[in-house]
Tab-separated table of C-alpha atoms and ligand atoms in Angstrom:
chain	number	residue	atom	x	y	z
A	1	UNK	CA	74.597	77.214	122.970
A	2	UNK	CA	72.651	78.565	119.943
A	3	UNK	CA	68.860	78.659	121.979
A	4	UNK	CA	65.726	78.123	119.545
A	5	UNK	CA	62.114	78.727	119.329
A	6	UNK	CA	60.309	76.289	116.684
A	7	UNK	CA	56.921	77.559	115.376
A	8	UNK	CA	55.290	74.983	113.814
A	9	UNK	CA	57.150	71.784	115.329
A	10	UNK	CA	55.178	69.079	114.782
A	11	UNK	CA	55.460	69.075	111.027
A	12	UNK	CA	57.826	67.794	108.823
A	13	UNK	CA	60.391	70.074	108.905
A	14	UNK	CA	59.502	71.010	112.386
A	15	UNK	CA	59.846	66.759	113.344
A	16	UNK	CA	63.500	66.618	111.243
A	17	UNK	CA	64.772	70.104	113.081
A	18	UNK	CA	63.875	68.803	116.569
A	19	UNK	CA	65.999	65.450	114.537
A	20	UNK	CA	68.961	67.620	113.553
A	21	UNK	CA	68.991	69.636	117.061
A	22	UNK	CA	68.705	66.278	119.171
A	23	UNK	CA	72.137	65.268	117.859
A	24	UNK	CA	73.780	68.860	118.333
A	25	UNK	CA	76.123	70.071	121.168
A	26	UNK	CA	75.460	73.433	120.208
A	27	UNK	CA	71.899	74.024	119.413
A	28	UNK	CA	69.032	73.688	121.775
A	29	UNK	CA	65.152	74.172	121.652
A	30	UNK	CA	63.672	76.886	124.497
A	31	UNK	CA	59.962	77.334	122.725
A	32	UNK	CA	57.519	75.357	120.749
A	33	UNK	CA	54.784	75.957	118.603
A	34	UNK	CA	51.976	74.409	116.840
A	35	UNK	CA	48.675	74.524	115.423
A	36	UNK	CA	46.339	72.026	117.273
A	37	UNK	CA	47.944	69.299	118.076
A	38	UNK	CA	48.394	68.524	121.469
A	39	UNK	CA	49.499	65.211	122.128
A	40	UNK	CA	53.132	65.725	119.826
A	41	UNK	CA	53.488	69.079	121.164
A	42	UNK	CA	53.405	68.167	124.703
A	43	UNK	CA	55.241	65.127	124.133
A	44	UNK	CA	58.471	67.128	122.068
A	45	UNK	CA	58.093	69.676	125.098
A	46	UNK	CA	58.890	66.589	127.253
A	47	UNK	CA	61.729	65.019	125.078
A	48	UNK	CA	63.461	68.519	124.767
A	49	UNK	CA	63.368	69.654	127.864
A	50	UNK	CA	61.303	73.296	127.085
A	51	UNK	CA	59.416	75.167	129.546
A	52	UNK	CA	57.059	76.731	127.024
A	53	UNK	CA	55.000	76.534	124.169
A	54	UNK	CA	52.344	77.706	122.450
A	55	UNK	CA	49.099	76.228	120.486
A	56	UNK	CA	47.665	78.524	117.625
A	57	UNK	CA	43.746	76.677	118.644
A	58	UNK	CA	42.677	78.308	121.902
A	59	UNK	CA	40.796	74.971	122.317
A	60	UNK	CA	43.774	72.721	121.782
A	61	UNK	CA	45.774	75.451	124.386
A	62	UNK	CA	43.383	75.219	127.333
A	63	UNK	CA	43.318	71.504	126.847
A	64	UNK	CA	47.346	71.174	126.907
A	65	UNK	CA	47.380	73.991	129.799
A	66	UNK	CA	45.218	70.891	132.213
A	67	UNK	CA	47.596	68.273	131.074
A	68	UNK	CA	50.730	69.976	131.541
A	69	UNK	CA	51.597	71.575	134.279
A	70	UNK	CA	55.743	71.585	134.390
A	71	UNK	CA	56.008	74.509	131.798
A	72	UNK	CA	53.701	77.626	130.559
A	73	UNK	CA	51.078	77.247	127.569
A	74	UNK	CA	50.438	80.513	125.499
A	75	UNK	CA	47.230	80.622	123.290
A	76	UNK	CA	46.397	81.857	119.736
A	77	UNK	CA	48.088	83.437	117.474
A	78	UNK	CA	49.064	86.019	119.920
A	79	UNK	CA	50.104	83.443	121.998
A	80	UNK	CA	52.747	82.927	119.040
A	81	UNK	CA	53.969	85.684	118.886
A	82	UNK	CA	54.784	86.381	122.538
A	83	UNK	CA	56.628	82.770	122.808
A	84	UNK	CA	58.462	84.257	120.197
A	85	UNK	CA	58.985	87.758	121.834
A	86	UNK	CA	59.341	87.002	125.122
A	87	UNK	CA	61.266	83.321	125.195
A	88	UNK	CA	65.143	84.660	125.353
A	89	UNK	CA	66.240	83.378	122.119
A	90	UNK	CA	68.798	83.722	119.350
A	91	UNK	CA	67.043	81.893	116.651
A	92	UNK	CA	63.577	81.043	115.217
A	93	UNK	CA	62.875	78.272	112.702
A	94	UNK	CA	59.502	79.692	111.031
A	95	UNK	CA	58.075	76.021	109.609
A	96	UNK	CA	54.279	77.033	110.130
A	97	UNK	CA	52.583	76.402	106.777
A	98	UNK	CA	50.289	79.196	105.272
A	99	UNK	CA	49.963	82.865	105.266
A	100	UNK	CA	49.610	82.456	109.192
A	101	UNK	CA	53.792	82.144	109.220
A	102	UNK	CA	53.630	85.701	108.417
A	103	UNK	CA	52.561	86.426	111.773
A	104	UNK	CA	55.479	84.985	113.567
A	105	UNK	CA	58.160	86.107	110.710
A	106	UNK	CA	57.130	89.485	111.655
A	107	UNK	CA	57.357	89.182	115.226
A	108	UNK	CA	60.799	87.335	114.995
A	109	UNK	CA	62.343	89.982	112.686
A	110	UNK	CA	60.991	92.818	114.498
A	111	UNK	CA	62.590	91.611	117.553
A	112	UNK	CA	65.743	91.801	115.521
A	113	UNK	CA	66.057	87.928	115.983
A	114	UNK	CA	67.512	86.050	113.319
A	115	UNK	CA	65.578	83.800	111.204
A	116	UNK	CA	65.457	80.330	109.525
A	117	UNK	CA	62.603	80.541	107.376
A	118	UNK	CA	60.570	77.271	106.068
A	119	UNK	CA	57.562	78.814	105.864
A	120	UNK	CA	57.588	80.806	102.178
A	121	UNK	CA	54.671	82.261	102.382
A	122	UNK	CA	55.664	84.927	104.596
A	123	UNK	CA	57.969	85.980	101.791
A	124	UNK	CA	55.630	85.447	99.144
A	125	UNK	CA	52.671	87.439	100.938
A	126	UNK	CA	55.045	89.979	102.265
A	127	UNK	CA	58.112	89.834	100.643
A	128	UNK	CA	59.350	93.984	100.501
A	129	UNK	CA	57.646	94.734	103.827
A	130	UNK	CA	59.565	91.528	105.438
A	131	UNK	CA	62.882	92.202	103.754
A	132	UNK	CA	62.682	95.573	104.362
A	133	UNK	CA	61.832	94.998	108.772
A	134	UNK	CA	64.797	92.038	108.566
A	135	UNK	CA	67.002	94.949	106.937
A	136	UNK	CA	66.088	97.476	109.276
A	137	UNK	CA	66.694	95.444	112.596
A	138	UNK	CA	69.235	93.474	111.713
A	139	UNK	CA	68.401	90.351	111.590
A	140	UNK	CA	69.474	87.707	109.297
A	141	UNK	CA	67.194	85.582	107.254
A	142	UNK	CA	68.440	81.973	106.305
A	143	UNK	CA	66.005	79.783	103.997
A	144	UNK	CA	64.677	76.177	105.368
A	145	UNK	CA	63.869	74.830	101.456
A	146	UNK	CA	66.205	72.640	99.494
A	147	UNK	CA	66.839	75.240	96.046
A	148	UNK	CA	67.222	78.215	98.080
A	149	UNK	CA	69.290	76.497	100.381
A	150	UNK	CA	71.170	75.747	97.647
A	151	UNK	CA	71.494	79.194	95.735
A	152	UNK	CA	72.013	80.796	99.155
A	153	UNK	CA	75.303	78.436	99.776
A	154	UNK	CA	76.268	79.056	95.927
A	155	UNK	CA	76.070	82.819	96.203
A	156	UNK	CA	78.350	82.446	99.053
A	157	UNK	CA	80.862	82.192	97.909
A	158	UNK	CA	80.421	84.682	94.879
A	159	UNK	CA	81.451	88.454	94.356
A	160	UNK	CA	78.802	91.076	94.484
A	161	UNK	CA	77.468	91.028	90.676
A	162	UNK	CA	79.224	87.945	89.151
A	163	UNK	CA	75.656	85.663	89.842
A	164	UNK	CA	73.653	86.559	86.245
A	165	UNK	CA	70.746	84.457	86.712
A	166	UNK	CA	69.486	81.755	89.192
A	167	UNK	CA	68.193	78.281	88.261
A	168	UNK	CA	65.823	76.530	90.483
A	169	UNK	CA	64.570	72.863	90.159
A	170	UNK	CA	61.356	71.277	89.912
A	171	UNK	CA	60.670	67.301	90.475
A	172	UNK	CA	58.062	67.782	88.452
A	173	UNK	CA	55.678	65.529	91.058
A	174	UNK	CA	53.495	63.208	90.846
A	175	UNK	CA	52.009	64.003	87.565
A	176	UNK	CA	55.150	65.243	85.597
A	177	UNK	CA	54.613	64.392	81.406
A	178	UNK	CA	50.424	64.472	81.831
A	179	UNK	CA	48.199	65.998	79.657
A	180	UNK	CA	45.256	68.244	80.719
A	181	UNK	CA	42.885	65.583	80.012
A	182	UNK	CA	44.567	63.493	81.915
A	183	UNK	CA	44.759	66.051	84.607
A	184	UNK	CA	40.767	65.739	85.096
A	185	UNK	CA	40.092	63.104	87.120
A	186	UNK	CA	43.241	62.693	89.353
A	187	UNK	CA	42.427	61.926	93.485
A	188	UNK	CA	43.957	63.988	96.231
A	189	UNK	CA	45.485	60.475	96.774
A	190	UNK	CA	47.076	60.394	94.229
A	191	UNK	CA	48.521	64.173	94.042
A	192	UNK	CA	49.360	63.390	97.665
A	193	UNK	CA	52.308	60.409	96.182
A	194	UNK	CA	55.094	62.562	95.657
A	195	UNK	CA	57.955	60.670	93.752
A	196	UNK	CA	61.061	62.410	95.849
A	197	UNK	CA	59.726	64.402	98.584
A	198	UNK	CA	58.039	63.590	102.087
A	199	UNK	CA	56.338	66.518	103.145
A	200	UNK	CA	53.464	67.781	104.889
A	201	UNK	CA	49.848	67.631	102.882
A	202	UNK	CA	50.259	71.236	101.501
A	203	UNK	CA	53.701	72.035	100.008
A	204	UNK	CA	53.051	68.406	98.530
A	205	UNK	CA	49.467	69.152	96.483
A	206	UNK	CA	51.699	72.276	95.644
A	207	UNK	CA	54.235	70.430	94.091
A	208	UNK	CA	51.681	68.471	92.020
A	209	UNK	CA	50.383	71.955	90.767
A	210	UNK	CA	53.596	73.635	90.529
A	211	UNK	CA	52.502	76.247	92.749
A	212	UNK	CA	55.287	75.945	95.019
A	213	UNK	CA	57.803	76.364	92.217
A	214	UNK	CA	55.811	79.819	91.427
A	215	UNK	CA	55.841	80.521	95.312
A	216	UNK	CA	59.882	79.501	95.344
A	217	UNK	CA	60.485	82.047	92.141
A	218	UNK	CA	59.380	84.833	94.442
A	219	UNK	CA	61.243	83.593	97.650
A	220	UNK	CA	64.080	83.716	95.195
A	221	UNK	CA	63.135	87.015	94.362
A	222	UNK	CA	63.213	88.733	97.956
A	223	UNK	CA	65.866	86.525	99.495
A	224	UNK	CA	68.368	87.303	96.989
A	225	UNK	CA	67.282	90.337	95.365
A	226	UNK	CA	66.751	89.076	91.730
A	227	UNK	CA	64.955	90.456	89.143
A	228	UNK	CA	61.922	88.039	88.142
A	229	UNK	CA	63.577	87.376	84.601
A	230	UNK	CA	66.807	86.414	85.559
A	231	UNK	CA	65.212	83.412	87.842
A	232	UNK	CA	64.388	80.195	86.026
A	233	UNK	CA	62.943	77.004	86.633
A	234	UNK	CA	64.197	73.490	85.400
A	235	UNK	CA	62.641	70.070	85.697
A	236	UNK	CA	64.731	68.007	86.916
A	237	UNK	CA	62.845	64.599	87.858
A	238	UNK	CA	65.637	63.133	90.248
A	239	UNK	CA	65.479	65.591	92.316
A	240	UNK	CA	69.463	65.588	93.412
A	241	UNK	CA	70.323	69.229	91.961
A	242	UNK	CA	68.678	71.259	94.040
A	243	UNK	CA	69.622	74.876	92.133
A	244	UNK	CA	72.429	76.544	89.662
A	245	UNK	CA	73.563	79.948	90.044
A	246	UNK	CA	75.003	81.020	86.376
A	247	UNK	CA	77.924	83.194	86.465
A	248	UNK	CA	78.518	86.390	84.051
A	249	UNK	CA	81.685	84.577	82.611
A	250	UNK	CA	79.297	81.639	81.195
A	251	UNK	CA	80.253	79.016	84.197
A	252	UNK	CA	77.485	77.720	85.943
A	253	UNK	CA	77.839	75.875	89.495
A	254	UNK	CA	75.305	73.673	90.665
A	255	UNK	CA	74.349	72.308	93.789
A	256	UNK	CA	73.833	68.510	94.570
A	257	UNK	CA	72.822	66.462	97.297
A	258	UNK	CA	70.351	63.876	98.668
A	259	UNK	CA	66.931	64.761	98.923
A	260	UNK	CA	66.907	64.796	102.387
A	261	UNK	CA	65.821	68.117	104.331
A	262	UNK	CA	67.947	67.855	107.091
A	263	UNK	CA	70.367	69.240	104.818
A	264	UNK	CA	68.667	72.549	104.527
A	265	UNK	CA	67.727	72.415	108.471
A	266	UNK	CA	71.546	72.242	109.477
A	267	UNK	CA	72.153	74.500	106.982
A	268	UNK	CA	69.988	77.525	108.165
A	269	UNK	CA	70.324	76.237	112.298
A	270	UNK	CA	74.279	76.085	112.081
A	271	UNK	CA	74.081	79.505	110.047
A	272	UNK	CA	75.891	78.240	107.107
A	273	UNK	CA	78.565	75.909	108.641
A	274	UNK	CA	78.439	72.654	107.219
A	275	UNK	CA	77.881	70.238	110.970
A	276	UNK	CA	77.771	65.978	110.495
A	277	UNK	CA	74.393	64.835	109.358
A	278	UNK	CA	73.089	61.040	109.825
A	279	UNK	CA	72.956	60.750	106.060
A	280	UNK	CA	73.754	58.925	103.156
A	281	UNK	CA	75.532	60.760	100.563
A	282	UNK	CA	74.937	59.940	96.781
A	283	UNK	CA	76.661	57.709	95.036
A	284	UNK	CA	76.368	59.050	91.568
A	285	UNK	CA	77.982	56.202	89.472
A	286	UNK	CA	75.092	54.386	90.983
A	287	UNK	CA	72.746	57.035	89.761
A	288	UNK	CA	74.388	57.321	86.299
A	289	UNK	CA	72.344	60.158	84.762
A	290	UNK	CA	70.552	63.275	85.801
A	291	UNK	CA	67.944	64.612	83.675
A	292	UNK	CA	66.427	67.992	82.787
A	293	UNK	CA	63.617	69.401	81.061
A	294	UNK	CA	62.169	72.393	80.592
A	295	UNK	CA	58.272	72.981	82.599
A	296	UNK	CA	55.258	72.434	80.698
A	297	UNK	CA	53.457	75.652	82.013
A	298	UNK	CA	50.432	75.791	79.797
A	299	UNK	CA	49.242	72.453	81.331
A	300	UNK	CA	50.860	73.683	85.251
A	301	UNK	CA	48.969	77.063	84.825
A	302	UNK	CA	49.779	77.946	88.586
A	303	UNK	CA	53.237	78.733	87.790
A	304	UNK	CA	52.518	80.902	84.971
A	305	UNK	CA	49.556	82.652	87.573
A	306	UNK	CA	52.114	82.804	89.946
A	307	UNK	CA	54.551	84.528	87.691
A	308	UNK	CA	52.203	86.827	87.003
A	309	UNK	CA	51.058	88.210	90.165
A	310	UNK	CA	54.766	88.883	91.270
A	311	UNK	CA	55.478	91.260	88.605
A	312	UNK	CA	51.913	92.562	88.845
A	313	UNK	CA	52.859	93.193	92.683
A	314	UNK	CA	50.726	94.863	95.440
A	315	UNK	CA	48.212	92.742	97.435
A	316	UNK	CA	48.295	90.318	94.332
A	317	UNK	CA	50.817	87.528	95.458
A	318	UNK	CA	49.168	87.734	98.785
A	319	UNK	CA	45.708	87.200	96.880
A	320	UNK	CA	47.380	84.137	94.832
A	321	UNK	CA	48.287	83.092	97.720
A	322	UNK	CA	45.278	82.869	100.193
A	323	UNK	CA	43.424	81.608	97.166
A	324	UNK	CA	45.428	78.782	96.669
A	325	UNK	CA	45.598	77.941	100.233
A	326	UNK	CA	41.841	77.995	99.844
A	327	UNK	CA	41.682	75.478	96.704
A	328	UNK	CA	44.025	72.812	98.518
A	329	UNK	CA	41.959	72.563	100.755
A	330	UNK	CA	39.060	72.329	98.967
A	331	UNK	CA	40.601	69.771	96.524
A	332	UNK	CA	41.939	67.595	99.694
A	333	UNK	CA	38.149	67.733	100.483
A	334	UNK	CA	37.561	65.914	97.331
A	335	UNK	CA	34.778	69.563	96.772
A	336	UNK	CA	37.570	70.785	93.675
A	337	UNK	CA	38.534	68.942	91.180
A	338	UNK	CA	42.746	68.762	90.460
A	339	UNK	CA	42.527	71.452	87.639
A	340	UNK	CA	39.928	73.243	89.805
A	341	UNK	CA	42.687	74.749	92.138
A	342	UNK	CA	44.092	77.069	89.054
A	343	UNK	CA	40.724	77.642	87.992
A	344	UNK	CA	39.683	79.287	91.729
A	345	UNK	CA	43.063	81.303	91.812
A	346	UNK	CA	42.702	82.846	88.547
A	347	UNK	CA	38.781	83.754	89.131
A	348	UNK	CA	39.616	84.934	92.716
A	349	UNK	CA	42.788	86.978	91.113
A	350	UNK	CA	40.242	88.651	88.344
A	351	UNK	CA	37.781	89.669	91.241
A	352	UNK	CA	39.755	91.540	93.144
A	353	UNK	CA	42.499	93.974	91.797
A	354	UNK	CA	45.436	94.430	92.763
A	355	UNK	CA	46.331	97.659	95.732
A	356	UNK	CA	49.796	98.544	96.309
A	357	UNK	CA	50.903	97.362	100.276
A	358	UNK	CA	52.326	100.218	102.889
A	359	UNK	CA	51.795	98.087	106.101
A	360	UNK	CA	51.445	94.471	107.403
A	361	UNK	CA	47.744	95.183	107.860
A	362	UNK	CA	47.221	95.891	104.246
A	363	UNK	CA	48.196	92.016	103.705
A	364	UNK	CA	45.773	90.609	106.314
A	365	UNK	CA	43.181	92.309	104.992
A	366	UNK	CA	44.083	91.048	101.782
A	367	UNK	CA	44.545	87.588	102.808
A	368	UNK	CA	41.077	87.657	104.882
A	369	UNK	CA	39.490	89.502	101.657
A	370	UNK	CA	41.046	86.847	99.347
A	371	UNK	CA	39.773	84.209	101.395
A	372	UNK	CA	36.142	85.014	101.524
A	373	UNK	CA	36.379	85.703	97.993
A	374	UNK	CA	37.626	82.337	96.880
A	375	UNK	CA	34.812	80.479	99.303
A	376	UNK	CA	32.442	82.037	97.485
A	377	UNK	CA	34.056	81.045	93.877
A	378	UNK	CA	34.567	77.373	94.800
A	379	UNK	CA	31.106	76.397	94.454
A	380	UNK	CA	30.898	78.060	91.183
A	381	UNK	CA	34.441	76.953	90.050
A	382	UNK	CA	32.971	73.010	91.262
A	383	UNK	CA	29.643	73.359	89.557
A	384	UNK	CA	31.499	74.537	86.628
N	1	NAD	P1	53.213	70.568	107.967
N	1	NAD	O1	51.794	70.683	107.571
N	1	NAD	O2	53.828	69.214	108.059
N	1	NAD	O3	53.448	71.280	109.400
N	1	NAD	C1	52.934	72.553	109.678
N	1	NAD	C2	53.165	72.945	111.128
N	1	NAD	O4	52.555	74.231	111.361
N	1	NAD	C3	52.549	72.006	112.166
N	1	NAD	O5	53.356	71.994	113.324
N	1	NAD	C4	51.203	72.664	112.494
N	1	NAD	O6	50.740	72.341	113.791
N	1	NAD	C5	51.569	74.127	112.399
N	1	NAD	N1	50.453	74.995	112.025
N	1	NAD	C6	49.614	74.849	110.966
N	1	NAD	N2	48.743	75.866	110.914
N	1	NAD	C7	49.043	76.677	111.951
N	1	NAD	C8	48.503	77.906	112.438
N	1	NAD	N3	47.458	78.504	111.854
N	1	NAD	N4	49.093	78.475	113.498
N	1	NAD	C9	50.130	77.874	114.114
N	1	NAD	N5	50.672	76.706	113.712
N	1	NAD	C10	50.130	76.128	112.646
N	1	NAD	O7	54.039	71.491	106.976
N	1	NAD	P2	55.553	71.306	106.441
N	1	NAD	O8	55.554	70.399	105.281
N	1	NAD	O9	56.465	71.057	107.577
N	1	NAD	O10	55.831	72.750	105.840
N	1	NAD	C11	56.080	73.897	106.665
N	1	NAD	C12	56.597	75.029	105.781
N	1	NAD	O11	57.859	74.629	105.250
N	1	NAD	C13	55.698	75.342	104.599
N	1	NAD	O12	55.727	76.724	104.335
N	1	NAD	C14	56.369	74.598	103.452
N	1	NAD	O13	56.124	75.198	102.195
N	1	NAD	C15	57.831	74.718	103.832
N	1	NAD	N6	58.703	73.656	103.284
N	1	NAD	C16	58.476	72.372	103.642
N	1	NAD	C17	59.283	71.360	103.122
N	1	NAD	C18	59.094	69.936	103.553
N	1	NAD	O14	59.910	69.082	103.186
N	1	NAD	N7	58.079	69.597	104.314
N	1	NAD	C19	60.299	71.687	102.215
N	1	NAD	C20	60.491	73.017	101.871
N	1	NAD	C21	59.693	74.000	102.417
N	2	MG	MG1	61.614	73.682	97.715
């Protein structure tokens, strides 16, 4: 039995792993994690069988500790980590959203445990420091995300140095073919309708601004050791090729599959081995074409700002990225408008300059500088 902690298991990819594990012989949850919700937590803890878990919310914690009294609650972040540390385990699915992933990456690597990694934003805030603990202990890192899924299964089966460049995809979202103008006045509600995906509210006003295909260029980068200009991005509105590697002969292999995440979950928990899923595989005569064009960056400015903060390095991906986390949240809050969120990231980028990183605590004071810094923008970013 392959024994699991999930941090972050009552979001979407945290509700399909505890899918994909349910139907395993092989796989089987010992920890759980979340945020602040209670109720789901307590009730997975029940339907799984696991003894302990942990709530990020001190509040939410002491409330599930009175409920529940057939396992052990840990609270905070700390409270995290040590379900992590201390829960004997061989595995931990990281599908926490936000820079607070980092947290738990850290504490999973450093324990030498392998890890299946949803959450990107550890990479994207901490990509050298976290490749370089993973590399130093050990422990393997598998991506939970449907193009590096992809390019990680491609590479595979490649020898060292024959991969020349990597292509990942882009649905394009909600708002694929818009004009700026257009961009103005579009709701959270409607950035929220993504055409292929269900996801949780973040990674999906992400894929509306592009910003996750900026923040999937530099898990690219770290997972697989590519140089930024040898990684590409494609729109491809169907959503079914999920990445290309291109070979140095010219031949380029693709990947394609539904766009279904359990894919990617059975992936990374059955390290690589390809283990029955419940779904339906595409019939592509039924499908007929696939599509690609190529991104329209000056109106998607957050890939072109994310871009640019991973070859300017340092603290500044780690800024980009507490800013944006900022600016979704602000736009879900109907206080920024769509075009707003660039507008914030770019300001707070400009503000504070970029410092080169030696240790995990340079990044959270980065993140908690970045933070404060991008409050304080909104309002003039909204007035503006
Ligand atoms: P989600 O919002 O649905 O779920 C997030 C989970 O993290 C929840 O369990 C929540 O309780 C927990 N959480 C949130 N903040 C926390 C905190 N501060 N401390 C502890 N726990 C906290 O998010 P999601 O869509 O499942 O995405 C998770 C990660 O996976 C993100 O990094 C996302 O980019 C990545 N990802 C998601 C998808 C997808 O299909 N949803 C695809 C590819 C990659
Ligand atoms: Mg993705």
């Amino acid at each position: 039995m392959r024994r699991i902690v999930i941090a972050g298991s009552t979001g979407s990819i945290g509700t399909q792993a505890l899918d994909v594990i349910s139907r395993s012989d092989s796989l089987e949850v010992v920890g759980l994690a979340a945020g602040s919700s209670v109720e789901p937590l307590l009730e997975q803890a029940a339907a799984h069988g696991v003894g302990r878990i942990a709530l990020a919310d001190p509040d939410a914690a002491a409330r599930a500790a009175e409920r529940w009294t057939a396992g052990q609650v840990l609270a905070g972040a700390e409270g995290l980590v040590e379900l992590i540390v201390e829960t004997e385990c061989d595995l931990v699915l990281n599908a926490l959203v936000g820079s607070a992933g980092l947290g738990p990456t850290v504490a999973a690597l450093g324990e030498g445990i392998d890890l299946a990694l949803a959450n990107k934003e550890s990479l994207v805030v901490g990509g050298e420091l976290v490749m370089a603990l993973a590399e130093a202990t050990g422990a393997q890192i598998v991506p939970v995300d449907s193009e590096h899924t992809a390019l990680h299964q491609l590479i595979a089966g490649q020898s060292p140095g024959s991969v020349a460049r990597l292509t990942i995809t882009a649905s394009g979202g909600p708002f694929r073919g818009l004009t700026r103008s257009q961009l103005e006045d579009v709701t959270a509600e409607q950035a929220l309708a993504h055409p292929t995906w269900s996801m949780g509210g973040k990674i999906t006003i992400d894929s509306a601004t592009l910003m996750n295909k900026g923040l999937e260029v530099m898990e690219a980068h770290h997972l697989f050791g590519t140089p930024y200009e040898r990684i590409d991005v494609l729109v491809h509105p169907q959503s079914l090729v999920h990445g290309f590697i291109q070979l140095a002969d010219g031949a380029m292999l693709a990947h394609v599959g539904p766009p279904d995440m359990r894919v990617a979950i059975s992936y990374a928990l059955n390290r690589g081995e390809s283990v029955q899923q419940p779904i339906e595989p595409l019939d592509l005569a039924e499908i007929g074409a696939l599509t690609f064009e190529p991104v329209d960056v000056e109106t998607f400015s957050c890939l072109r700002l994310a871009r640019e903060a991973a070859i300017v390095g340092g603290t500044a991906p780690c800024t980009l990225n507490a800013a944006n986390e900022i600016a979704v949240h602000a736009f879900l809050q109907n206080e920024l408008p769509f075009l707003g969120i660039a507008e914030l990231i770019e300001r707070t980028l400009e503000a504070l300059p970029a410092r080169p990183v030696r240790h995990f605590s340079d990044l959270y004071a980065a993140d908690t500088e970045a933070r404060e810094r991008a409050r304080e923008l909104c309002k003039g970013v909204r007035a503006a």
